[in-house]
Amino acid sequence: MRTILTTFLFALIMAVPVVAQRDTISLNDSWQFHRFSEIEKLPTSFTGLKFEETICLPHDFQISQPWIAPSPEEKGDATNAAANIKSRLSARGFKELTKGIYRRTIIPLAAWRNKRVLLDFGGIMLVGDVYLNGQHIGKTDYGYLGFECDITDKLIYDKPNEIIVTAETQGPRNSRWYTGGGLYRGVRIIVTDKQNHFNRHPLYITTQENRKVNIQADFCYMENVDTVCVGIRILDAKGCVVNKDKFNLRYYKNWRSHEYRLPAITLTAPQLWDTDHPYLYTAEVTLYNSKGDVLDCVSDRFGVRTIEFGPAFGFRLNGKKVLLKGNANHHTLGALGAAAYPRAIEKRIRLLKSFGFNHIRCSHNPYSEDFYRLCDEYGILVVDELYDKWLKQYSGGRVDWTLQWQNDITEWVKRDRNHPSIILWSLGNELQQEAGMANNDWGVTNYQLLKTQLHRYDSSRLTTVAMHPRYRSLETNAVPSPLAIATEVNAYNYRYMYFPGDSKLYPEKIFYQSEASTSAMGSNFFEMALDSVVGLAYWGSIDYIGESNGWPAKGWSQGSFDISLQPKPIAYLLKSMFSADPMVHIAVVEEGKATRWWNGVNVGTSFLSENWNRIAGSKVNLHIFTNTEEVTLLLNGKAIARKSNSLDPKKRNKITFNNVVYMPGTIEAVAYNGHKVVARHHLETTNKAERLRLVPDKQTWKADGVDLQHVLVEVVDNKGRRILNDNRQVIFSVTGNAHLVGVSNGDICCNDSFAGLKIRLFQGSAMVILRAGKTVGKVTLQAMAEGLKAVSIRLM
């Protein structure tokens, strides 16, 4: 054991670079982990505690736990789904709410002496505490936000220092969805000058007239001088300096730590940031001492753009009307749970963008810093949300909300405010259902308090609160609640039909459909006055665990994409609405329709498929999703029907062909604008299963310990066509410097573990996710299924 520890510590020392003015050192590797059951109490002393696992961050300790079926007294039957919903764990994804302890040791470098050393956490889910050498040094009561611990005077040099982190998911009523648990974001050490340094999230960057860059810098300076020297460099997307300046600021000796407004920097012919051309600059700010030596240097990216909201046009970006076409989802990442892998976030953003999305609403909490970075890079417009309800129950559950919002607002806004992708701050979700909340005024006083503090740190964006769909006003359902009247932008969940009436009562109001249902997709888009509204975000566009409608469903299944990120047929209706390019897609209407009540709204959707293997002579109904003028339906090359696209908002872009007599072969939709064919789509009858096919989503990946490879697994026939009615089990093995971190198949009712090495196919496919190691080399993934030859793929 001593040999192993010595080797580990030596490796840590070798991996840490020589300390410059500022060093940031990742601590994501080599954590030891111990899991506690729900009923076990966390110990007061960690001496002698055994750690069964060694893990690397990000890590969600709940996702590998077994599914917990409802107890007999919780279970409903097929006619009583409501009883299932009341299951203790249905909202939390049927995972037991456990606790965990993480341990890691570090040996401080000699170069850290006389330096300022911080331990920085991206977040601990759901609440957490941090100990250094047995001393409690920090905590989080709201795990969606990060925090730092100053360990400058707490480190013991020339020996191992023990870091202990505890994490608790809390009781089932402390969140309405699956949160995950543990160190689900990164941990790092930050080393700076002890007396002269930039503070946490120090830069506030705004642009003016699409050419001036205004920077406010928050730093601590301890020299006994009248002025302090600060330098600015602006770098373009290629890293080239496009402007720079160096100047002396009046130094406030009585305020050792202060926010300074720096002289503006003007850009010549700057490139603007927008959804199609998300151009990013970098602002680098340097702090010097009186001798001209560098004391500290920080940088952050920003975009040059203007945003504007108004009742006549909704939203403008750089002076042009932009309609938000969006998604509202929880922060989790399917089979990976809450672990915030940048590559998994990027994959989802790319998927959404390919279907025409330009917007994401963060529901109902801040996401990871990587999420906003990627939205900046891909041109996604973000509504950044801080809370669900303004109650202890929904803000961590350990400390009363009234005691924590002041710190939460500050951390959240200062962390996120430089991202050009963020266009609107949302302070809460579905709050006005309780008239007596806090100040007995439907939340108006709380909103005003939060808004005032928010604008102290960012005055460049407006604020909103998403309104609950069923509650309007104390007096009558005909007018908005007082909270809706108070907000700067009116965000309504599902109730877009209130926009016209409310705009007549309050013509100055700006309307945004912050949640829209898939079941009303089409009408809830086309029935809005698109020229004047901000836009909409479809709730749960990607299926997720948690918020189950009843066992065996592990979560939400009304999305346009399943939990393995495969598009459902309904996704193409959405694409027809969001994309300008002509498209057409066939969906087969299967028997039955889900009825699911959510917030007073029936969000149940029809069961659709792309399966053209059926009983000869049977009759089928088809939906043809298209944004073109007309569609001709061909069966085995013969035209059998032709219909025009309707302008009726409830039918637009969805052409229905009923009682089509099934024949094996090919069904094809040919779309026209005028007399010109502009798009085609077809379904085919497949043959028997021939083989498995493995399709990676990346040709190359990084050996950085955190990069992912998503591999699509399909069973195909002799012509390479996926067989949609094949659900056989597939077993995986991995060799090389990578390991399997997740498997899923798109079936929200599947009982297979996301963390296992096997899964049954669903509609002929599954997804396996590999995490890279840190050594460059070949990785081989093998898949085996009964009745088929084993298949493997090499991933470089």
mmCIF file of C-alpha atoms in Angstrom, residues 399-521:
data_model
loop_
_atom_site.group_PDB
_atom_site.id
_atom_site.type_symbol
_atom_site.label_atom_id
_atom_site.label_comp_id
_atom_site.label_asym_id
_atom_site.label_seq_id
_atom_site.Cartn_x
_atom_site.Cartn_y
_atom_site.Cartn_z
ATOM 1 C CA VAL A 399 -30.972 25.690 4.298
ATOM 2 C CA ASP A 400 -34.015 27.903 4.003
ATOM 3 C CA TRP A 401 -34.181 29.578 0.602
ATOM 4 C CA THR A 402 -34.464 33.035 2.189
ATOM 5 C CA LEU A 403 -30.974 32.567 3.665
ATOM 6 C CA GLN A 404 -29.199 31.499 0.479
ATOM 7 C CA TRP A 405 -30.539 33.368 -2.547
ATOM 8 C CA GLN A 406 -28.249 36.368 -2.029
ATOM 9 C CA ASN A 407 -25.122 34.223 -2.433
ATOM 10 C CA ASP A 408 -26.678 32.134 -5.206
ATOM 11 C CA ILE A 409 -27.543 35.183 -7.312
ATOM 12 C CA THR A 410 -24.020 36.564 -7.016
ATOM 13 C CA GLU A 411 -22.248 33.312 -7.919
ATOM 14 C CA TRP A 412 -24.632 32.542 -10.783
ATOM 15 C CA VAL A 413 -24.623 35.916 -12.512
ATOM 16 C CA LYS A 414 -20.899 36.614 -12.105
ATOM 17 C CA ARG A 415 -20.105 33.129 -13.436
ATOM 18 C CA ASP A 416 -22.339 33.346 -16.527
ATOM 19 C CA ARG A 417 -22.648 37.005 -17.519
ATOM 20 C CA ASN A 418 -19.883 37.103 -20.172
ATOM 21 C CA HIS A 419 -21.487 34.422 -22.346
ATOM 22 C CA PRO A 420 -22.993 35.977 -25.482
ATOM 23 C CA SER A 421 -25.309 32.975 -25.799
ATOM 24 C CA ILE A 422 -27.247 34.036 -22.687
ATOM 25 C CA ILE A 423 -29.972 36.509 -23.630
ATOM 26 C CA LEU A 424 -32.376 36.361 -20.680
ATOM 27 C CA TRP A 425 -32.173 35.592 -16.960
ATOM 28 C CA SER A 426 -34.958 33.430 -15.489
ATOM 29 C CA LEU A 427 -35.259 33.666 -11.719
ATOM 30 C CA GLY A 428 -37.686 30.787 -11.143
ATOM 31 C CA ASN A 429 -40.248 28.371 -12.498
ATOM 32 C CA GLU A 430 -43.995 27.931 -11.896
ATOM 33 C CA LEU A 431 -43.984 29.982 -8.719
ATOM 34 C CA GLN A 432 -47.367 31.642 -8.547
ATOM 35 C CA GLN A 433 -49.279 28.476 -7.682
ATOM 36 C CA GLU A 434 -49.019 29.528 -4.034
ATOM 37 C CA ALA A 435 -50.494 32.970 -3.466
ATOM 38 C CA GLY A 436 -49.015 33.255 0.004
ATOM 39 C CA MET A 437 -45.437 32.428 -0.950
ATOM 40 C CA ALA A 438 -43.149 34.294 1.466
ATOM 41 C CA ASN A 439 -44.684 37.768 1.310
ATOM 42 C CA ASN A 440 -48.303 36.888 0.530
ATOM 43 C CA ASP A 441 -48.166 38.692 -2.830
ATOM 44 C CA TRP A 442 -47.720 35.850 -5.325
ATOM 45 C CA GLY A 443 -43.924 36.264 -5.216
ATOM 46 C CA VAL A 444 -43.750 39.868 -6.420
ATOM 47 C CA THR A 445 -41.596 41.088 -3.515
ATOM 48 C CA ASN A 446 -39.188 38.187 -3.875
ATOM 49 C CA TYR A 447 -38.927 38.809 -7.600
ATOM 50 C CA GLN A 448 -38.133 42.456 -7.084
ATOM 51 C CA LEU A 449 -35.443 41.593 -4.551
ATOM 52 C CA LEU A 450 -33.812 39.007 -6.800
ATOM 53 C CA LYS A 451 -34.035 41.236 -9.872
ATOM 54 C CA THR A 452 -32.453 44.163 -8.036
ATOM 55 C CA GLN A 453 -29.471 42.119 -6.889
ATOM 56 C CA LEU A 454 -29.113 40.506 -10.315
ATOM 57 C CA HIS A 455 -28.982 43.873 -12.064
ATOM 58 C CA ARG A 456 -26.256 44.907 -9.627
ATOM 59 C CA TYR A 457 -24.015 42.380 -11.402
ATOM 60 C CA ASP A 458 -25.488 42.511 -14.905
ATOM 61 C CA SER A 459 -27.680 45.265 -16.313
ATOM 62 C CA SER A 460 -27.398 44.158 -19.936
ATOM 63 C CA ARG A 461 -30.220 41.572 -19.891
ATOM 64 C CA LEU A 462 -33.847 41.465 -18.793
ATOM 65 C CA THR A 463 -35.349 39.010 -16.304
ATOM 66 C CA THR A 464 -38.315 36.670 -16.306
ATOM 67 C CA VAL A 465 -40.061 33.967 -14.279
ATOM 68 C CA ALA A 466 -41.809 31.021 -15.944
ATOM 69 C CA MET A 467 -45.502 31.083 -15.046
ATOM 70 C CA HIS A 468 -47.362 27.982 -13.870
ATOM 71 C CA PRO A 469 -50.018 27.063 -16.457
ATOM 72 C CA ARG A 470 -52.962 26.538 -14.122
ATOM 73 C CA TYR A 471 -52.827 29.571 -11.852
ATOM 74 C CA ARG A 472 -53.532 33.128 -12.903
ATOM 75 C CA SER A 473 -54.818 35.574 -10.330
ATOM 76 C CA LEU A 474 -56.382 35.467 -6.895
ATOM 77 C CA GLU A 475 -59.431 37.308 -8.167
ATOM 78 C CA THR A 476 -60.098 35.747 -11.564
ATOM 79 C CA ASN A 477 -58.568 33.402 -14.092
ATOM 80 C CA ALA A 478 -59.094 36.039 -16.777
ATOM 81 C CA VAL A 479 -56.060 38.174 -15.920
ATOM 82 C CA PRO A 480 -52.389 37.364 -15.256
ATOM 83 C CA SER A 481 -51.122 36.891 -11.738
ATOM 84 C CA PRO A 482 -49.404 39.855 -10.056
ATOM 85 C CA LEU A 483 -46.049 38.119 -10.601
ATOM 86 C CA ALA A 484 -46.666 37.889 -14.351
ATOM 87 C CA ILE A 485 -47.480 41.584 -14.424
ATOM 88 C CA ALA A 486 -44.272 42.418 -12.542
ATOM 89 C CA THR A 487 -41.835 40.495 -14.755
ATOM 90 C CA GLU A 488 -39.872 42.210 -17.520
ATOM 91 C CA VAL A 489 -40.609 39.394 -19.978
ATOM 92 C CA ASN A 490 -43.776 37.294 -19.635
ATOM 93 C CA ALA A 491 -42.850 33.602 -19.766
ATOM 94 C CA TYR A 492 -45.844 31.218 -19.761
ATOM 95 C CA ASN A 493 -45.585 27.459 -19.594
ATOM 96 C CA TYR A 494 -48.018 25.926 -22.150
ATOM 97 C CA ARG A 495 -50.574 28.760 -22.029
ATOM 98 C CA TYR A 496 -49.652 30.537 -25.267
ATOM 99 C CA MET A 497 -53.392 31.046 -25.851
ATOM 100 C CA TYR A 498 -53.299 33.741 -23.142
ATOM 101 C CA PHE A 499 -50.877 35.916 -25.145
ATOM 102 C CA PRO A 500 -53.450 37.815 -27.275
ATOM 103 C CA GLY A 501 -55.759 38.682 -24.375
ATOM 104 C CA ASP A 502 -52.960 39.583 -22.001
ATOM 105 C CA SER A 503 -51.271 41.775 -24.609
ATOM 106 C CA LYS A 504 -54.500 43.765 -24.975
ATOM 107 C CA LEU A 505 -54.629 44.307 -21.210
ATOM 108 C CA TYR A 506 -50.909 45.059 -20.997
ATOM 109 C CA PRO A 507 -49.662 46.212 -24.424
ATOM 110 C CA GLU A 508 -46.147 46.804 -23.088
ATOM 111 C CA LYS A 509 -45.685 43.104 -22.281
ATOM 112 C CA ILE A 510 -43.322 40.748 -24.129
ATOM 113 C CA PHE A 511 -44.378 37.092 -24.451
ATOM 114 C CA TYR A 512 -42.333 33.884 -24.467
ATOM 115 C CA GLN A 513 -43.712 30.304 -24.311
ATOM 116 C CA SER A 514 -41.186 28.938 -21.829
ATOM 117 C CA GLU A 515 -42.587 25.408 -22.044
ATOM 118 C CA ALA A 516 -44.566 23.911 -24.931
ATOM 119 C CA SER A 517 -45.920 20.372 -25.138
ATOM 120 C CA THR A 518 -45.027 17.827 -27.803
ATOM 121 C CA SER A 519 -48.663 16.697 -27.907
ATOM 122 C CA ALA A 520 -49.692 20.123 -29.223
ATOM 123 C CA MET A 521 -46.667 20.480 -31.470
#
